[in-house]
Coordinates of C-alpha atoms and ligand atoms in Angstrom, one line a residue:
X1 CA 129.8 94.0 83.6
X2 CA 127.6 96.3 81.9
X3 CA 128.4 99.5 82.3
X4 CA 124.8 101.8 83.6
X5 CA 125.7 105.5 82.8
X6 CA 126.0 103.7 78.8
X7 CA 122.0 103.0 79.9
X8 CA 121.7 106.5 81.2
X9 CA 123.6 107.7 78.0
X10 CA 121.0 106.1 75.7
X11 CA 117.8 107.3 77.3
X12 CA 119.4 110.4 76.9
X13 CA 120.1 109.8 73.5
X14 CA 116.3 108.0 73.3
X15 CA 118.2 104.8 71.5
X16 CA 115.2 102.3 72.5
X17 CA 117.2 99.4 70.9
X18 CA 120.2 99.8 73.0
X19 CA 118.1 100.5 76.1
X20 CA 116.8 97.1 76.3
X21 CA 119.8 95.6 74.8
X22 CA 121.6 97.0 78.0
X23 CA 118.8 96.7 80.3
X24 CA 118.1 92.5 79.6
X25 CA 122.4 92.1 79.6
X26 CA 122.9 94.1 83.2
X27 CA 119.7 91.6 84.5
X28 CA 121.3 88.6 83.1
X29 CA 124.3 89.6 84.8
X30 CA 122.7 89.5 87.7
X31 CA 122.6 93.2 88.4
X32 CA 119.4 94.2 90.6
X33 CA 116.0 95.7 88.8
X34 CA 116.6 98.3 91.4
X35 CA 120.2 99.6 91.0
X36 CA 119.2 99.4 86.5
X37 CA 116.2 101.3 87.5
X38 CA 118.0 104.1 89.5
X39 CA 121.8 104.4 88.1
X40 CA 120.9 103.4 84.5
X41 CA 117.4 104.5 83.9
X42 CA 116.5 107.4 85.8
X43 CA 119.8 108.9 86.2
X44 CA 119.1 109.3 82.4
X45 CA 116.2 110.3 82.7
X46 CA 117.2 113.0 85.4
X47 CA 120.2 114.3 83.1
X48 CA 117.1 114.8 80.3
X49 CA 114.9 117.0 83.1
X50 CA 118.0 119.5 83.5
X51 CA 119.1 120.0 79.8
X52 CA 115.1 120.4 78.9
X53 CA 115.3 122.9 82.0
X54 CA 118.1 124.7 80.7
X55 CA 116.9 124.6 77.7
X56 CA 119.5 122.5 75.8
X57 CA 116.6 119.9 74.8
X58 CA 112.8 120.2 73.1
X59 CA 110.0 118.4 73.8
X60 CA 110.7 116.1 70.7
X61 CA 114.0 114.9 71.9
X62 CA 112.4 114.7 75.8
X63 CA 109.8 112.6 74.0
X64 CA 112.0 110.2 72.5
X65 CA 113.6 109.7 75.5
X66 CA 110.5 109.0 77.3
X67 CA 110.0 106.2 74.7
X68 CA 113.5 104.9 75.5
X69 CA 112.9 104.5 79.7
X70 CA 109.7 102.9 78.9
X71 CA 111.4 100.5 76.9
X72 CA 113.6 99.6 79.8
X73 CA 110.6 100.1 82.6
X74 CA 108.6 97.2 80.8
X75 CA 111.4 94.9 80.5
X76 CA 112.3 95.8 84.6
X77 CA 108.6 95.5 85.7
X78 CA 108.2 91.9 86.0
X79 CA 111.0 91.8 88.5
X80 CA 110.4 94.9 90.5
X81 CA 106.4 93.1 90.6
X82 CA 107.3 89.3 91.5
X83 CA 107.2 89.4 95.2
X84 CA 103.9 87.2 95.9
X85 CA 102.5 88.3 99.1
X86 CA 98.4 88.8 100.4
X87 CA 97.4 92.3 98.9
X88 CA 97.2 94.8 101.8
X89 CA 94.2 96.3 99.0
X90 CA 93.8 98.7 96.1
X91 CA 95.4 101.9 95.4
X92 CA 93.5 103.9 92.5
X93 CA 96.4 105.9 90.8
X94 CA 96.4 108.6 88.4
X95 CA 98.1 112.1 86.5
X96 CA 95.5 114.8 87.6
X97 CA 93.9 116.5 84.2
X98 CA 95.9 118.8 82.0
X99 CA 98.7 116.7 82.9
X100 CA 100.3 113.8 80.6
X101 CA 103.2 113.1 82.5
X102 CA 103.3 109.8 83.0
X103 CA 106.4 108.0 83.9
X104 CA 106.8 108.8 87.7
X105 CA 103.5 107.6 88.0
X106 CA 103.8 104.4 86.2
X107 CA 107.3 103.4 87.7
X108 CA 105.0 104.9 91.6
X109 CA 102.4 101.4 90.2
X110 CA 105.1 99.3 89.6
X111 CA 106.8 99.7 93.0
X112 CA 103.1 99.2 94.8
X113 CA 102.4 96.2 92.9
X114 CA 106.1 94.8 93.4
X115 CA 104.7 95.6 97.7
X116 CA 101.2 93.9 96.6
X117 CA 99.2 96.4 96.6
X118 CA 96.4 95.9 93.6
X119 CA 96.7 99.1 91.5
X120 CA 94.0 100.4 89.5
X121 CA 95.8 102.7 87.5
X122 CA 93.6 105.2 85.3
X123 CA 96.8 106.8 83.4
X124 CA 96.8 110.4 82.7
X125 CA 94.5 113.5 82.4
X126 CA 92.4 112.3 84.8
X127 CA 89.1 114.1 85.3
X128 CA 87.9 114.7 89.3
X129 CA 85.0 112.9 87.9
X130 CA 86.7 109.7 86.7
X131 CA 88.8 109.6 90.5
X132 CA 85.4 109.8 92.0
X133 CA 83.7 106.8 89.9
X134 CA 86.9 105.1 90.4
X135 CA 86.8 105.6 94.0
X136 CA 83.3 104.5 94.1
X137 CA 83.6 101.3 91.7
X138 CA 87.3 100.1 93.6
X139 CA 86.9 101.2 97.1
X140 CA 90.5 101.7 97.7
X141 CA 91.8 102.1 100.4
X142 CA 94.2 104.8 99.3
X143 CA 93.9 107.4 96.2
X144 CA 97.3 108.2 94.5
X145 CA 97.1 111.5 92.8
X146 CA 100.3 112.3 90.5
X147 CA 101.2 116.0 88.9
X148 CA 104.4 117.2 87.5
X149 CA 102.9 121.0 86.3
X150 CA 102.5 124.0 88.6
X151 CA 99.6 124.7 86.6
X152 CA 98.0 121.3 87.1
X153 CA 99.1 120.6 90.7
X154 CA 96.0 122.9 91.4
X155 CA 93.4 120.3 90.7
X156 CA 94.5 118.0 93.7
X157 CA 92.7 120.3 96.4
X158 CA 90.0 120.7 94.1
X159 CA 89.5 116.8 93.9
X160 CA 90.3 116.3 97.5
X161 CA 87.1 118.6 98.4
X162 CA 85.4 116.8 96.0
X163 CA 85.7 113.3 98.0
X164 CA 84.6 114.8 100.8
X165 CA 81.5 116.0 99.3
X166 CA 80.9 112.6 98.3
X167 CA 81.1 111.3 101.3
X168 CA 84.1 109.4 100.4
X169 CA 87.1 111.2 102.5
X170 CA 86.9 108.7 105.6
X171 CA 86.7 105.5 103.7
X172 CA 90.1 106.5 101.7
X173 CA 93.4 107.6 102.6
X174 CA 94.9 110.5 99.8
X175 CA 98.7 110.3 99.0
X176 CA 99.9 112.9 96.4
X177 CA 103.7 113.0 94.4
X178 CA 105.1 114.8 91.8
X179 CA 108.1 116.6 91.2
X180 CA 106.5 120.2 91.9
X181 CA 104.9 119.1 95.2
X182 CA 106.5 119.4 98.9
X183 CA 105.0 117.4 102.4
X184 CA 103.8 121.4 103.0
X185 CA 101.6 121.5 100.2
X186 CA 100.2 118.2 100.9
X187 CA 99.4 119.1 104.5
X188 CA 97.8 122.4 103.3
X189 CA 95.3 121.0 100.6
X190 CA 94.7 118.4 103.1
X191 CA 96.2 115.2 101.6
X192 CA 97.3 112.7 104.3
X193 CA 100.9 112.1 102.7
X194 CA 103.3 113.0 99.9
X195 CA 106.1 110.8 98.7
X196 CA 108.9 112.1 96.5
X197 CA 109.9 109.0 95.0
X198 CA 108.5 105.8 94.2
X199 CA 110.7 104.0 97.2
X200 CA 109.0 106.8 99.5
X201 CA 105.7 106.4 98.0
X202 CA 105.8 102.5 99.2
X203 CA 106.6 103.2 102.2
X204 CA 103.8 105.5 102.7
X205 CA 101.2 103.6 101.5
X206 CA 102.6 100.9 104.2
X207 CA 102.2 103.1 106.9
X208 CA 98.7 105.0 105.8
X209 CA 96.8 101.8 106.3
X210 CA 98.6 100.5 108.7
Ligands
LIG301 CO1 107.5 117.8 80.8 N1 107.9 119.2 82.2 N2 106.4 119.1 79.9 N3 107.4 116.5 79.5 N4 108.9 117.0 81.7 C1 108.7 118.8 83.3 C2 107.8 118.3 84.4 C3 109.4 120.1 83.7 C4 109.8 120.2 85.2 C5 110.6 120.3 82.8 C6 111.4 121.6 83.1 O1 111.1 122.6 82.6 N5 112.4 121.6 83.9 C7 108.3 121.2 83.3 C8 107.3 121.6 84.3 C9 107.6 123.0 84.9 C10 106.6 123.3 85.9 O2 105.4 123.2 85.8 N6 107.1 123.8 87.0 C11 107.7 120.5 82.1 C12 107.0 121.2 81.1 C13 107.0 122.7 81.1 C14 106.3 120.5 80.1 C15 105.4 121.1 78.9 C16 104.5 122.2 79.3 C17 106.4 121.5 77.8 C18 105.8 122.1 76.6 O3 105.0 121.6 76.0 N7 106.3 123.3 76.4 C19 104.6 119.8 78.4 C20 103.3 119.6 79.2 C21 102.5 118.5 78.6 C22 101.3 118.2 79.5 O4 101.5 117.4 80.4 N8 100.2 118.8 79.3 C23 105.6 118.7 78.8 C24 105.7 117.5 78.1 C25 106.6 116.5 78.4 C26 106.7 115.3 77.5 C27 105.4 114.8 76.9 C28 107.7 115.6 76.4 C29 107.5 114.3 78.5 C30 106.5 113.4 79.2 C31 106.4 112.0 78.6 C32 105.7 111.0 79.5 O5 105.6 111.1 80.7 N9 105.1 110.0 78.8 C33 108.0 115.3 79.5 C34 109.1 114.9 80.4 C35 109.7 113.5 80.3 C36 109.5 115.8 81.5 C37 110.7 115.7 82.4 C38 111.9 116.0 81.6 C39 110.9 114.3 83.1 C40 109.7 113.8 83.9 C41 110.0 112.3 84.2 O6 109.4 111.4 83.6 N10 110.9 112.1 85.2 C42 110.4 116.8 83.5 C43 111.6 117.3 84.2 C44 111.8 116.8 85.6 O7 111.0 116.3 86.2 N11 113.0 117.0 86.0 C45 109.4 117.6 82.8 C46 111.3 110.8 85.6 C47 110.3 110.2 86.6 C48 110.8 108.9 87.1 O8 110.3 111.1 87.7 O9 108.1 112.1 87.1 O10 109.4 113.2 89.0 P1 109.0 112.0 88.2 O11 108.3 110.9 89.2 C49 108.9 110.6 90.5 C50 108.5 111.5 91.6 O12 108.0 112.8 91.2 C51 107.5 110.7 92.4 O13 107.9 109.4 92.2 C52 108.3 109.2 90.8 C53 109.3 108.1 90.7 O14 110.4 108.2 91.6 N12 106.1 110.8 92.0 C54 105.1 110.3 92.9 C55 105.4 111.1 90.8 N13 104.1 110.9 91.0 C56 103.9 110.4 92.2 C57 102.7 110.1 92.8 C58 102.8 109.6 94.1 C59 104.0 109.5 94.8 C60 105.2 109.9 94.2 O15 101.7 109.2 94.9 C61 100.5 109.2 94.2

């Protein structure tokens, strides 16, 4: 049986290679996408996040970590997406601008595809602009808005009052996530949810157009 903390030890270590070595064996073993994704992957991922905090890792090693979850995210994705089931509609995703985190957000797509949601995901530093075209263009029926700065968490009220100045507020419902966020920020900049994981943010999406 593979062993998943050797997983977690190699995103630490950003070895890409043994990552999906790891990643395909545990699958062919018949170990779920889910329990790779959480004990292997992001418990890697979440030992990187406190020695960067603390100061025991630089960007360049955090970097080459990030590489090394991707690796295993894209070889997880098919199976956390399979589950064929009618759409309940689109969810227009995206990192607010100033921000390039990425990850969280990605593996908050996957999750929503694996429930059937179609996701339009516009990656990272996104402009207010570019969530309001997208808003317009898709019609969603929810807008996922992702930040993992303090100094970029700022923008979500600022494009929140920008879809109600469009016009747009009652035809889409606004979920927000990111590490620095709480439900009490949400409720003050007037988003209608917050999710702190990807499981959460499924589960909220479910019950915001339900
Ligand atoms: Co950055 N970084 N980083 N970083 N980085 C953090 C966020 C930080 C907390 C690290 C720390 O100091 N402890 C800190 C922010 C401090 C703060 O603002 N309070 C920080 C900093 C300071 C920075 C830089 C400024 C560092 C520098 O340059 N000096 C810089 C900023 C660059 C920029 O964006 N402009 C920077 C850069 C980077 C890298 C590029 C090296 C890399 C990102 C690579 C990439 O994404 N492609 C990186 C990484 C990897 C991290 C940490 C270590 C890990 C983030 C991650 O991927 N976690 C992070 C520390 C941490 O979070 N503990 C850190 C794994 C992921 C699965 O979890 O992203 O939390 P997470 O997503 C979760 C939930 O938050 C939630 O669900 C996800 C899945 O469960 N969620 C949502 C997220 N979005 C959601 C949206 C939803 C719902 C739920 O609905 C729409």
């Amino acid at each position: 049986m593979t062993d998943l903390s050797k997983i977690a030890n190699a995103i630490y270590d950003g070895e890409a290679g043994t990552v999906s070595e790891l990643t395909k064996a545990a699958i062919e073993e018949g170990m779920s996408a889910t329990e790779i994704l959480e004990n292997g992957l992001m418990a890697g991922m979440n030992h990187v996040g406190k020695d960067f905090k603390e100061g025991e890792l630089f960007v360049p090693e955090v970097l080459v970590a990030s590489r090394a979850m991707r690796e295993g995210m894209e070889i997880l994705k098919p199976l956390l997406v399979t589950q064929k089931i009618k759409s309940p509609g689109k969810v227009v995703l995206g990192t607010v601008k100033g921000d390039l985190h990425d990850i969280g957000k990605s593996l908050v797509a996957i999750m929503l595809q694996g429930a059937g949601f179609e996701v339009i995901d516009l990656g990272v530093d996104v402009s207010k602009e570019t969530f309001l075209q997208a808003i317009v263009d898709h019609q969603p029926v929810i807008l996922g808005l992702s930040s993992l700065l303090t100094t970029t968490m700022v923008q979500m009220p600022e494009i929140i009052e920008a879809v109600k100045t469009a016009g747009l507020r009652g035809k889409v419902k606004i979920m927000v996530g990111g590490a620095p966020l709480n439900a009490d920020y949400a409720a003050k900049i007037g988003a209608d949810g917050y999710a702190q994981n990807s499981s959460i943010a499924v589960d909220l999406a479910k019950s915001l157009i339900s």
